[in-house]
Coordinates of C-alpha atoms and ligand atoms in Angstrom, one line a residue:
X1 CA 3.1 9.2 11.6
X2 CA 6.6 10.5 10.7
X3 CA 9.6 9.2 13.4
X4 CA 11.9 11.8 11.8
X5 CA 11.8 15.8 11.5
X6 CA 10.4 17.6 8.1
X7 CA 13.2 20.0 7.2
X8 CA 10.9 23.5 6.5
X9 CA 13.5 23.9 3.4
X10 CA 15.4 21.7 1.3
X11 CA 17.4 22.8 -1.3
X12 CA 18.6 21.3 -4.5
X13 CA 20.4 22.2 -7.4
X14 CA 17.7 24.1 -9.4
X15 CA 14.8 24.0 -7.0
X16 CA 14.3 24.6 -3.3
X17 CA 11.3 22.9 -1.8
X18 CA 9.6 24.4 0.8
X19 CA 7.1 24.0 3.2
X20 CA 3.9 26.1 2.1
X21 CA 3.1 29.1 4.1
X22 CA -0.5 29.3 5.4
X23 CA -1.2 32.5 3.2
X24 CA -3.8 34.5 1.7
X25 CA -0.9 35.2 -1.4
X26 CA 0.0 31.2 -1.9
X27 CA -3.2 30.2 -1.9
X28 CA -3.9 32.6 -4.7
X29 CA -0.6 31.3 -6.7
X30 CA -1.8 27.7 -6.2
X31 CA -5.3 27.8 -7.7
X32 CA -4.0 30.2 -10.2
X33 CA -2.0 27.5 -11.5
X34 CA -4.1 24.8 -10.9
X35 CA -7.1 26.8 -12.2
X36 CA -5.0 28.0 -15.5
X37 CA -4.7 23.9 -16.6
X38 CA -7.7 21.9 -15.0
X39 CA -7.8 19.4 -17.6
X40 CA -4.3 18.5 -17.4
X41 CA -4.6 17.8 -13.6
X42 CA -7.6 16.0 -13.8
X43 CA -5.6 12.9 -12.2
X44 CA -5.5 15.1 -8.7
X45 CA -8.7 14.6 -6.7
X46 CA -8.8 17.7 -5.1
X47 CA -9.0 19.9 -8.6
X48 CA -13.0 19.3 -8.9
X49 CA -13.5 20.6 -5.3
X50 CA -10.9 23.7 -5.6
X51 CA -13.5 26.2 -6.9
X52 CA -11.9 29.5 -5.5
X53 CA -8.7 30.4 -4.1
X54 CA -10.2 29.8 -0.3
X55 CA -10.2 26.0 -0.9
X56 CA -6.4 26.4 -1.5
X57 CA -6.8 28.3 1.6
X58 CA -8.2 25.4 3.7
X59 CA -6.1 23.3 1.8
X60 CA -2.9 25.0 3.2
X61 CA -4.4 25.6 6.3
X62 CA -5.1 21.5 6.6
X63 CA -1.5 20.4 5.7
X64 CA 0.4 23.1 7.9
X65 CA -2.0 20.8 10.8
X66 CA -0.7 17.5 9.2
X67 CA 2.4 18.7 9.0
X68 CA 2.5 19.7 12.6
X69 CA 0.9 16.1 13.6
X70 CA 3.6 14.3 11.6
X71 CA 0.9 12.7 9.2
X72 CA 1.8 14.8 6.0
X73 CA 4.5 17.0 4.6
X74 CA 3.3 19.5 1.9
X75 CA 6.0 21.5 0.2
X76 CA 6.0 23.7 -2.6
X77 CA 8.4 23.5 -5.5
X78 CA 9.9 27.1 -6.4
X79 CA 12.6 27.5 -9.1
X80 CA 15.9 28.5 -6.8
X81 CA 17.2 30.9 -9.7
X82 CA 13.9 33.1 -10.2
X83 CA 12.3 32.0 -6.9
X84 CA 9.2 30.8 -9.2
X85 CA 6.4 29.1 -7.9
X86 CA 5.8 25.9 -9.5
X87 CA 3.8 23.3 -8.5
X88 CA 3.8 20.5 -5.0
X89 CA 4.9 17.8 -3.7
X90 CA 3.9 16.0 -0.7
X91 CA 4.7 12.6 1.4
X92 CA 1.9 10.8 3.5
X93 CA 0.7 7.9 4.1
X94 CA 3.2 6.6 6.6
X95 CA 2.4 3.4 7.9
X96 CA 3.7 1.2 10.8
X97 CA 6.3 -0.9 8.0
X98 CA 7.6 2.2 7.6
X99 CA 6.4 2.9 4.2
X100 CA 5.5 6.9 3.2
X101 CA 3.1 7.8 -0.7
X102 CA 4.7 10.9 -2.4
X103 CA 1.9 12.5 -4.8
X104 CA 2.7 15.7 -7.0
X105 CA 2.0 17.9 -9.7
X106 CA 3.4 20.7 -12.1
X107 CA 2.0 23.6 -13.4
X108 CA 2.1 23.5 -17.3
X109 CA 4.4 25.8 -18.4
X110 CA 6.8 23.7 -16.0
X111 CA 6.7 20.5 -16.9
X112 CA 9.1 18.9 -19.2
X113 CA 12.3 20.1 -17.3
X114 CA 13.0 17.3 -15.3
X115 CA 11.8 19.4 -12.0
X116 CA 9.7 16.7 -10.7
X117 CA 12.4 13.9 -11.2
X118 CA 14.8 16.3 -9.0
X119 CA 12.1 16.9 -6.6
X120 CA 11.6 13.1 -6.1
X121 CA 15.0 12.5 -5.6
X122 CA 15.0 15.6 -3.0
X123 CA 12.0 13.9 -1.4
X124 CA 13.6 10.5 -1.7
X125 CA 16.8 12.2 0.4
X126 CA 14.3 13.5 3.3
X127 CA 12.5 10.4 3.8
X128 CA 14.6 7.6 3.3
X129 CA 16.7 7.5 6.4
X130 CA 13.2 7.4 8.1
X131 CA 11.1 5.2 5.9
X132 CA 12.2 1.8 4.0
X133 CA 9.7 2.0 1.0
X134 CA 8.3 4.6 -1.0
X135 CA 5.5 4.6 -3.2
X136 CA 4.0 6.0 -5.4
X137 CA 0.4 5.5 -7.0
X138 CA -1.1 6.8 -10.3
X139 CA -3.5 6.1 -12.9
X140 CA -2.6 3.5 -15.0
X141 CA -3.4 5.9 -18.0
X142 CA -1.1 9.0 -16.5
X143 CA 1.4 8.3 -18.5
X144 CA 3.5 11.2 -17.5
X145 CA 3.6 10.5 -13.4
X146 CA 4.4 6.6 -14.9
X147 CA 7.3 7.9 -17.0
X148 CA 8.3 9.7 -13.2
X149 CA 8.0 6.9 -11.5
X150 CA 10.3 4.5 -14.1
X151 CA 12.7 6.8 -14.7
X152 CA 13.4 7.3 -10.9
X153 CA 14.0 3.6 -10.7
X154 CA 10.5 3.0 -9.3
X155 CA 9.3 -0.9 -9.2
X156 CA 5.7 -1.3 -10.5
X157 CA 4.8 -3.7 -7.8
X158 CA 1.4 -4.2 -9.2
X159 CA -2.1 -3.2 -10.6
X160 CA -4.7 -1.9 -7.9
X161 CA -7.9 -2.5 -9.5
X162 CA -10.6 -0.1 -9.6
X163 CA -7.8 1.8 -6.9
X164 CA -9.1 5.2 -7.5
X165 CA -12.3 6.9 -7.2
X166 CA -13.0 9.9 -8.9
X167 CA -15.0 13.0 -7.5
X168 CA -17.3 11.9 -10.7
X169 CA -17.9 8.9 -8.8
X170 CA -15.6 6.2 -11.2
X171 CA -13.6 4.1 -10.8
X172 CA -9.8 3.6 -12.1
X173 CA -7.1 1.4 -11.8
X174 CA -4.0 2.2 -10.5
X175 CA 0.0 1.1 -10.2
X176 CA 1.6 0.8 -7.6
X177 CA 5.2 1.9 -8.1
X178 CA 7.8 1.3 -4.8
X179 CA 11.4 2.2 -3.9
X180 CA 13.0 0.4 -1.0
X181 CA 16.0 2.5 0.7
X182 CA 18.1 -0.9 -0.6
X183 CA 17.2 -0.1 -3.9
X184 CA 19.3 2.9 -3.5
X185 CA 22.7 1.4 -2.8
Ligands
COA1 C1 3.5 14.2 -13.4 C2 4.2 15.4 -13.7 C3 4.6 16.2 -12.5 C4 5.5 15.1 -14.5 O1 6.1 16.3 -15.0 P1 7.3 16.2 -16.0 O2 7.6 17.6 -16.4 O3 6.9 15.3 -17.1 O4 8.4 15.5 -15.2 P2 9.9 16.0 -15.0 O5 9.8 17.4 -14.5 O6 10.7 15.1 -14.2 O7 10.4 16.0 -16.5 C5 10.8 14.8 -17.2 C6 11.2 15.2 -18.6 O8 11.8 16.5 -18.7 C7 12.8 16.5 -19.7 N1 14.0 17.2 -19.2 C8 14.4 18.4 -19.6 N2 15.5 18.8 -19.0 C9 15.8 17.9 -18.0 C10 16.8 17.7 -17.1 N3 17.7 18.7 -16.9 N4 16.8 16.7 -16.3 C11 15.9 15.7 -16.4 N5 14.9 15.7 -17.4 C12 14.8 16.8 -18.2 C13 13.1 15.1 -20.0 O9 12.9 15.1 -21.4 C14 12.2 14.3 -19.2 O10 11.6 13.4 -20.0 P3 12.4 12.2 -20.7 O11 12.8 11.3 -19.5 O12 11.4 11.5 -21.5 O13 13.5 12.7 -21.5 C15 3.3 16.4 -14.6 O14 3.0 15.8 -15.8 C16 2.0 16.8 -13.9 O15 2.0 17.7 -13.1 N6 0.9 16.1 -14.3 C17 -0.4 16.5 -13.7 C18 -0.5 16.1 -12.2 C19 -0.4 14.6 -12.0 O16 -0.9 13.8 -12.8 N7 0.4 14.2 -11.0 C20 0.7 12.9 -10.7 C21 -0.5 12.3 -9.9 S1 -0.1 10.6 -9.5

């Protein structure tokens, strides 16, 4: 659990990440871009069981509860200039060494920007007076979350084998990528 306070809002130079409403409306906006690019989100586990805009509804429904219970903070990345909905970002994970996972994902006609490098560092801003180490795990073939991770200054700590498990049932490897708040300085 979280010792700090998720800010509902946090606002950065060209994106404001906010924590998602528990709406008919955003559930409809995330499967609609989930569901208009399924192939290139195939690294998220949740895209093979997101069927119909009321599993995005149970899925905000859930992290509005984590969020509340301190275990997960869910926010959605909108555009600050057109107020666009683009894609998430979440921290979880948090663990007694005070170590917090940040997972995310674009829609495709957003990616390529630079959005999710600012959101990490927006992220990276929340969490860090709270947590020491952040990570951050992905397939070891995802080579656009790796190219994330390095060019935030991430350290890949290691290879996790067989660290993933698909709805399909395999098996994949995975990096583990950290920042420690002294990495910062
Ligand atoms: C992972 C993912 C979020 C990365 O998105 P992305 O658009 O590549 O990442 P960014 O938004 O930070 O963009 C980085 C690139 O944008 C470009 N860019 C354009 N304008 C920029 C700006 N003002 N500032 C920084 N970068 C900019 C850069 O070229 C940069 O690439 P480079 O470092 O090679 O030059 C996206 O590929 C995705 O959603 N993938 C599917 C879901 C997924 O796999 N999630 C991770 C699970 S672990």
């Amino acid at each position: 659990m979280f010792q700090g306070t998720f800010p509902e809002e946090i606002t950065g130079t060209r994106l404001i990440l906010k924590k998602l409403p528990v709406t008919f409306d955003m559930a409809r906006q995330i499967f609609t871009l989930a569901d208009a690019d399924r192939d290139g989100l195939r690294f998220l586990p949740w895209i093979p069981y997101t069927h119909r805009p009321e599993d995005s509804y149970t899925f905000l429904y859930e992290s509005d509860k984590n969020w509340r219970a301190k275990t997960d903070a869910e926010y959605g990345i909108w555009h600050k200039e057109t107020n666009t909905f683009m894609g998430c970002i979440g921290a979880m994970d948090f663990h007694d060494n005070d170590e917090a996972m940040i997972g995310f994902w674009l829609g495709k006609d957003f990616r390529g920007h630079g959005y999710m490098c600012e959101a990490v560092a927006l992220m990276e801003n929340m969490l860090f007076p709270t947590v020491n180490r952040i990570i951050i795990r992905n397939d070891t073939v995802n080579e656009a979350s790796i190219h994330v991770a390095e060019k935030m200054g991430y350290h890949r700590d290691g290879i996790m084998r067989a660290g993933l498990k698909y709805a399909d049932g395999h098996y994949a490897d995975c990096n583990i990528f950290s920042k420690l708040r002294s990495d910062r300085s």
